[in-house]
JSON list of C-alpha atoms in Angstrom, two decimals:
[
{"chain": "W", "resi": 198, "resn": "MET", "atom": "CA", "xyz": [-2.33, -220.94, -192.75]},
{"chain": "W", "resi": 199, "resn": "GLN", "atom": "CA", "xyz": [-5.98, -221.35, -191.68]},
{"chain": "W", "resi": 200, "resn": "GLN", "atom": "CA", "xyz": [-5.31, -219.18, -188.61]},
{"chain": "W", "resi": 201, "resn": "ASN", "atom": "CA", "xyz": [-3.76, -216.48, -190.81]},
{"chain": "W", "resi": 202, "resn": "LYS", "atom": "CA", "xyz": [-6.70, -216.66, -193.21]},
{"chain": "W", "resi": 203, "resn": "GLU", "atom": "CA", "xyz": [-9.21, -216.27, -190.37]},
{"chain": "W", "resi": 204, "resn": "GLU", "atom": "CA", "xyz": [-7.26, -213.33, -188.94]},
{"chain": "W", "resi": 205, "resn": "PHE", "atom": "CA", "xyz": [-7.07, -211.69, -192.36]},
{"chain": "W", "resi": 206, "resn": "LEU", "atom": "CA", "xyz": [-10.83, -212.10, -192.95]},
{"chain": "W", "resi": 207, "resn": "ALA", "atom": "CA", "xyz": [-11.61, -210.66, -189.50]},
{"chain": "W", "resi": 208, "resn": "LYS", "atom": "CA", "xyz": [-9.36, -207.65, -190.22]},
{"chain": "W", "resi": 209, "resn": "VAL", "atom": "CA", "xyz": [-10.86, -207.10, -193.68]},
{"chain": "W", "resi": 210, "resn": "ASN", "atom": "CA", "xyz": [-14.44, -207.29, -192.41]},
{"chain": "W", "resi": 211, "resn": "ALA", "atom": "CA", "xyz": [-13.70, -204.93, -189.50]},
{"chain": "W", "resi": 212, "resn": "VAL", "atom": "CA", "xyz": [-12.93, -202.17, -192.04]},
{"chain": "W", "resi": 213, "resn": "SER", "atom": "CA", "xyz": [-16.54, -202.36, -193.27]},
{"chain": "W", "resi": 214, "resn": "LYS", "atom": "CA", "xyz": [-18.06, -200.99, -190.06]},
{"chain": "W", "resi": 215, "resn": "ASN", "atom": "CA", "xyz": [-20.43, -198.04, -190.66]},
{"chain": "W", "resi": 216, "resn": "THR", "atom": "CA", "xyz": [-20.41, -198.51, -194.44]},
{"chain": "W", "resi": 217, "resn": "LEU", "atom": "CA", "xyz": [-22.84, -199.73, -197.09]},
{"chain": "W", "resi": 218, "resn": "MET", "atom": "CA", "xyz": [-21.28, -203.16, -196.70]},
{"chain": "W", "resi": 219, "resn": "GLU", "atom": "CA", "xyz": [-22.38, -203.28, -193.07]},
{"chain": "W", "resi": 220, "resn": "THR", "atom": "CA", "xyz": [-25.84, -201.94, -193.96]},
{"chain": "W", "resi": 221, "resn": "LEU", "atom": "CA", "xyz": [-26.33, -204.74, -196.52]},
{"chain": "W", "resi": 222, "resn": "ASN", "atom": "CA", "xyz": [-24.62, -207.33, -194.26]},
{"chain": "W", "resi": 223, "resn": "ILE", "atom": "CA", "xyz": [-21.96, -208.00, -196.92]},
{"chain": "W", "resi": 224, "resn": "GLU", "atom": "CA", "xyz": [-19.14, -210.12, -195.53]},
{"chain": "W", "resi": 225, "resn": "ILE", "atom": "CA", "xyz": [-15.85, -211.16, -197.15]},
{"chain": "W", "resi": 226, "resn": "VAL", "atom": "CA", "xyz": [-15.70, -214.95, -196.70]},
{"chain": "W", "resi": 227, "resn": "ASP", "atom": "CA", "xyz": [-12.80, -216.24, -198.82]},
{"chain": "W", "resi": 228, "resn": "PHE", "atom": "CA", "xyz": [-9.81, -215.14, -200.86]},
{"chain": "W", "resi": 229, "resn": "GLY", "atom": "CA", "xyz": [-6.91, -216.48, -202.86]},
{"chain": "W", "resi": 230, "resn": "ASP", "atom": "CA", "xyz": [-4.05, -215.22, -204.98]},
{"chain": "W", "resi": 231, "resn": "ASP", "atom": "CA", "xyz": [-6.38, -213.86, -207.66]},
{"chain": "W", "resi": 232, "resn": "PHE", "atom": "CA", "xyz": [-9.91, -213.83, -206.23]},
{"chain": "W", "resi": 233, "resn": "LEU", "atom": "CA", "xyz": [-12.09, -212.57, -203.40]},
{"chain": "W", "resi": 234, "resn": "VAL", "atom": "CA", "xyz": [-15.50, -213.90, -202.32]},
{"chain": "W", "resi": 235, "resn": "ALA", "atom": "CA", "xyz": [-18.19, -212.02, -200.41]},
{"chain": "W", "resi": 236, "resn": "ARG", "atom": "CA", "xyz": [-21.68, -213.05, -199.37]},
{"chain": "W", "resi": 237, "resn": "MET", "atom": "CA", "xyz": [-24.86, -211.16, -198.65]},
{"chain": "W", "resi": 238, "resn": "PRO", "atom": "CA", "xyz": [-28.05, -212.48, -197.03]},
{"chain": "W", "resi": 239, "resn": "VAL", "atom": "CA", "xyz": [-31.17, -212.22, -199.17]},
{"chain": "W", "resi": 240, "resn": "THR", "atom": "CA", "xyz": [-33.83, -210.81, -196.85]},
{"chain": "W", "resi": 241, "resn": "SER", "atom": "CA", "xyz": [-36.56, -208.20, -197.13]},
{"chain": "W", "resi": 242, "resn": "LYS", "atom": "CA", "xyz": [-33.84, -205.54, -196.60]},
{"chain": "W", "resi": 243, "resn": "VAL", "atom": "CA", "xyz": [-32.53, -206.23, -200.13]},
{"chain": "W", "resi": 244, "resn": "HIS", "atom": "CA", "xyz": [-35.82, -207.22, -201.84]},
{"chain": "W", "resi": 245, "resn": "GLN", "atom": "CA", "xyz": [-37.63, -205.28, -204.48]},
{"chain": "W", "resi": 246, "resn": "PRO", "atom": "CA", "xyz": [-41.39, -204.84, -203.81]},
{"chain": "W", "resi": 247, "resn": "ASP", "atom": "CA", "xyz": [-42.35, -208.25, -205.28]},
{"chain": "W", "resi": 248, "resn": "GLY", "atom": "CA", "xyz": [-40.11, -210.12, -202.83]},
{"chain": "W", "resi": 249, "resn": "VAL", "atom": "CA", "xyz": [-37.01, -210.99, -204.86]},
{"chain": "W", "resi": 250, "resn": "LEU", "atom": "CA", "xyz": [-33.42, -209.74, -204.66]},
{"chain": "W", "resi": 251, "resn": "HIS", "atom": "CA", "xyz": [-33.12, -206.17, -205.96]},
{"chain": "W", "resi": 252, "resn": "GLY", "atom": "CA", "xyz": [-30.70, -205.73, -208.86]},
{"chain": "W", "resi": 253, "resn": "GLY", "atom": "CA", "xyz": [-29.28, -202.63, -207.21]},
{"chain": "W", "resi": 254, "resn": "ALA", "atom": "CA", "xyz": [-28.35, -204.65, -204.12]},
{"chain": "W", "resi": 255, "resn": "THR", "atom": "CA", "xyz": [-26.67, -207.20, -206.38]},
{"chain": "W", "resi": 256, "resn": "ALA", "atom": "CA", "xyz": [-24.74, -204.41, -208.11]},
{"chain": "W", "resi": 257, "resn": "ALA", "atom": "CA", "xyz": [-23.72, -203.01, -204.70]},
{"chain": "W", "resi": 258, "resn": "LEU", "atom": "CA", "xyz": [-22.47, -206.46, -203.68]},
{"chain": "W", "resi": 259, "resn": "ALA", "atom": "CA", "xyz": [-20.52, -206.79, -206.93]},
{"chain": "W", "resi": 260, "resn": "GLU", "atom": "CA", "xyz": [-18.95, -203.34, -206.69]},
{"chain": "W", "resi": 261, "resn": "SER", "atom": "CA", "xyz": [-18.10, -203.90, -203.02]},
{"chain": "W", "resi": 262, "resn": "VAL", "atom": "CA", "xyz": [-16.30, -207.21, -203.56]},
{"chain": "W", "resi": 263, "resn": "GLY", "atom": "CA", "xyz": [-14.58, -206.01, -206.75]},
{"chain": "W", "resi": 264, "resn": "SER", "atom": "CA", "xyz": [-13.38, -202.75, -205.22]},
{"chain": "W", "resi": 265, "resn": "PHE", "atom": "CA", "xyz": [-12.24, -204.59, -202.12]},
{"chain": "W", "resi": 266, "resn": "ALA", "atom": "CA", "xyz": [-10.30, -207.05, -204.31]},
{"chain": "W", "resi": 267, "resn": "SER", "atom": "CA", "xyz": [-8.54, -204.20, -206.10]},
{"chain": "W", "resi": 268, "resn": "HIS", "atom": "CA", "xyz": [-7.87, -202.56, -202.73]},
{"chain": "W", "resi": 269, "resn": "ILE", "atom": "CA", "xyz": [-6.39, -205.72, -201.17]},
{"chain": "W", "resi": 270, "resn": "PHE", "atom": "CA", "xyz": [-4.07, -206.36, -204.09]},
{"chain": "W", "resi": 271, "resn": "THR", "atom": "CA", "xyz": [-2.81, -202.74, -204.10]},
{"chain": "W", "resi": 272, "resn": "ASP", "atom": "CA", "xyz": [-0.22, -201.02, -201.92]},
{"chain": "W", "resi": 273, "resn": "ILE", "atom": "CA", "xyz": [-2.76, -199.28, -199.66]},
{"chain": "W", "resi": 274, "resn": "GLU", "atom": "CA", "xyz": [-0.10, -197.12, -198.04]},
{"chain": "W", "resi": 275, "resn": "LYS", "atom": "CA", "xyz": [0.53, -195.32, -201.35]},
{"chain": "W", "resi": 276, "resn": "TYR", "atom": "CA", "xyz": [-2.70, -195.72, -203.35]},
{"chain": "W", "resi": 277, "resn": "PHE", "atom": "CA", "xyz": [-6.47, -195.71, -203.07]},
{"chain": "W", "resi": 278, "resn": "VAL", "atom": "CA", "xyz": [-9.01, -197.44, -205.32]},
{"chain": "W", "resi": 279, "resn": "ARG", "atom": "CA", "xyz": [-12.19, -196.10, -206.89]},
{"chain": "W", "resi": 280, "resn": "GLY", "atom": "CA", "xyz": [-14.76, -197.82, -209.05]},
{"chain": "W", "resi": 281, "resn": "LEU", "atom": "CA", "xyz": [-15.09, -196.48, -212.58]},
{"chain": "W", "resi": 282, "resn": "GLU", "atom": "CA", "xyz": [-17.93, -198.55, -214.00]},
{"chain": "W", "resi": 283, "resn": "VAL", "atom": "CA", "xyz": [-20.07, -201.47, -212.91]},
{"chain": "W", "resi": 284, "resn": "THR", "atom": "CA", "xyz": [-22.36, -203.50, -215.16]},
{"chain": "W", "resi": 285, "resn": "ALA", "atom": "CA", "xyz": [-24.70, -206.29, -214.16]},
{"chain": "W", "resi": 286, "resn": "ASN", "atom": "CA", "xyz": [-26.63, -208.84, -216.15]},
{"chain": "W", "resi": 287, "resn": "HIS", "atom": "CA", "xyz": [-29.27, -210.46, -213.94]},
{"chain": "W", "resi": 288, "resn": "LEU", "atom": "CA", "xyz": [-30.12, -214.02, -214.97]},
{"chain": "W", "resi": 289, "resn": "LYS", "atom": "CA", "xyz": [-32.17, -215.55, -212.17]},
{"chain": "W", "resi": 290, "resn": "SER", "atom": "CA", "xyz": [-34.26, -214.41, -209.18]},
{"chain": "W", "resi": 291, "resn": "VAL", "atom": "CA", "xyz": [-33.55, -215.21, -205.54]},
{"chain": "W", "resi": 292, "resn": "LYS", "atom": "CA", "xyz": [-35.98, -214.84, -202.62]},
{"chain": "W", "resi": 293, "resn": "ASP", "atom": "CA", "xyz": [-33.94, -216.00, -199.63]},
{"chain": "W", "resi": 294, "resn": "GLY", "atom": "CA", "xyz": [-30.71, -217.57, -198.44]},
{"chain": "W", "resi": 295, "resn": "PHE", "atom": "CA", "xyz": [-27.39, -216.02, -199.42]},
{"chain": "W", "resi": 296, "resn": "VAL", "atom": "CA", "xyz": [-25.83, -214.79, -202.62]},
{"chain": "W", "resi": 297, "resn": "TYR", "atom": "CA", "xyz": [-22.09, -215.10, -203.13]},
{"chain": "W", "resi": 298, "resn": "ALA", "atom": "CA", "xyz": [-20.01, -212.81, -205.31]},
{"chain": "W", "resi": 299, "resn": "LYS", "atom": "CA", "xyz": [-16.64, -214.08, -206.53]},
{"chain": "W", "resi": 300, "resn": "ALA", "atom": "CA", "xyz": [-14.41, -211.39, -208.03]},
{"chain": "W", "resi": 301, "resn": "THR", "atom": "CA", "xyz": [-11.55, -212.45, -210.27]},
{"chain": "W", "resi": 302, "resn": "PHE", "atom": "CA", "xyz": [-9.21, -210.23, -212.23]},
{"chain": "W", "resi": 303, "resn": "LEU", "atom": "CA", "xyz": [-9.41, -210.07, -216.00]},
{"chain": "W", "resi": 304, "resn": "HIS", "atom": "CA", "xyz": [-6.80, -207.31, -216.00]},
{"chain": "W", "resi": 305, "resn": "LYS", "atom": "CA", "xyz": [-4.60, -206.23, -213.08]},
{"chain": "W", "resi": 306, "resn": "GLY", "atom": "CA", "xyz": [-2.74, -203.13, -214.28]},
{"chain": "W", "resi": 307, "resn": "ARG", "atom": "CA", "xyz": [-0.85, -200.57, -212.24]},
{"chain": "W", "resi": 308, "resn": "THR", "atom": "CA", "xyz": [-3.52, -197.92, -212.89]},
{"chain": "W", "resi": 309, "resn": "THR", "atom": "CA", "xyz": [-6.66, -199.73, -214.02]},
{"chain": "W", "resi": 310, "resn": "GLN", "atom": "CA", "xyz": [-8.15, -203.09, -213.16]},
{"chain": "W", "resi": 311, "resn": "LEU", "atom": "CA", "xyz": [-11.00, -205.08, -214.69]},
{"chain": "W", "resi": 312, "resn": "LEU", "atom": "CA", "xyz": [-12.83, -207.69, -212.64]},
{"chain": "W", "resi": 313, "resn": "ASP", "atom": "CA", "xyz": [-15.32, -210.40, -213.51]},
{"chain": "W", "resi": 314, "resn": "ILE", "atom": "CA", "xyz": [-17.81, -210.95, -210.69]},
{"chain": "W", "resi": 315, "resn": "ARG", "atom": "CA", "xyz": [-20.09, -213.96, -210.71]},
{"chain": "W", "resi": 316, "resn": "VAL", "atom": "CA", "xyz": [-23.00, -213.92, -208.27]},
{"chain": "W", "resi": 317, "resn": "THR", "atom": "CA", "xyz": [-24.41, -217.31, -207.28]},
{"chain": "W", "resi": 318, "resn": "ASP", "atom": "CA", "xyz": [-26.96, -218.58, -204.77]},
{"chain": "W", "resi": 319, "resn": "ASP", "atom": "CA", "xyz": [-26.68, -221.24, -202.06]},
{"chain": "W", "resi": 320, "resn": "ASN", "atom": "CA", "xyz": [-27.08, -223.96, -204.71]},
{"chain": "W", "resi": 321, "resn": "ASP", "atom": "CA", "xyz": [-24.35, -222.49, -206.95]},
{"chain": "W", "resi": 322, "resn": "ASN", "atom": "CA", "xyz": [-26.93, -221.28, -209.52]},
{"chain": "W", "resi": 323, "resn": "LEU", "atom": "CA", "xyz": [-25.66, -218.31, -211.52]},
{"chain": "W", "resi": 324, "resn": "ILE", "atom": "CA", "xyz": [-27.73, -215.27, -210.52]},
{"chain": "W", "resi": 325, "resn": "SER", "atom": "CA", "xyz": [-25.83, -212.38, -212.14]},
{"chain": "W", "resi": 326, "resn": "ILE", "atom": "CA", "xyz": [-22.69, -211.71, -214.12]},
{"chain": "W", "resi": 327, "resn": "CYS", "atom": "CA", "xyz": [-21.07, -208.39, -213.37]},
{"chain": "W", "resi": 328, "resn": "ARG", "atom": "CA", "xyz": [-18.02, -206.47, -214.52]},
{"chain": "W", "resi": 329, "resn": "LEU", "atom": "CA", "xyz": [-16.23, -203.77, -212.60]},
{"chain": "W", "resi": 330, "resn": "SER", "atom": "CA", "xyz": [-13.46, -201.47, -213.70]},
{"chain": "W", "resi": 331, "resn": "THR", "atom": "CA", "xyz": [-11.44, -199.72, -211.01]},
{"chain": "W", "resi": 332, "resn": "ILE", "atom": "CA", "xyz": [-8.68, -197.14, -210.96]},
{"chain": "W", "resi": 333, "resn": "THR", "atom": "CA", "xyz": [-5.75, -196.94, -208.58]},
{"chain": "W", "resi": 334, "resn": "LEU", "atom": "CA", "xyz": [-4.70, -193.38, -207.73]},
{"chain": "W", "resi": 335, "resn": "PRO", "atom": "CA", "xyz": [-1.79, -192.14, -205.62]},
{"chain": "W", "resi": 336, "resn": "LYS", "atom": "CA", "xyz": [-2.60, -190.77, -202.19]},
{"chain": "W", "resi": 337, "resn": "LYS", "atom": "CA", "xyz": [-1.67, -187.14, -201.70]},
{"chain": "W", "resi": 338, "resn": "LYS", "atom": "CA", "xyz": [1.01, -186.57, -199.11]}
]
């Protein structure tokens, strides 16, 4: 199972080449039946001018992991996923290390999904609470 998990993570992360996820160094690091976890390094690339993690980078992390979760749990041969709305409540500042975003489903419908995304730091402190709604649409033939 560990081998399959490692192969799956490598495949998932390879899809992120030449995207915002690669630009922000966002990496999918864990998954389960109903969750997906990504991490992003907190460096000057994602700081606001006073040297702490930018809320927009946190929102990008949240939307990336949530959309990816909806994508993974959808029949990607027939459907594609788009984000509808993302909200973020920022609770604590971070200057360095990593932040981790864990996306879990609150609602997993055929057409719409709602995800809760909790962003924590290396010490498991809660940094932000985010919500993402996504829509699953059929691919045109």
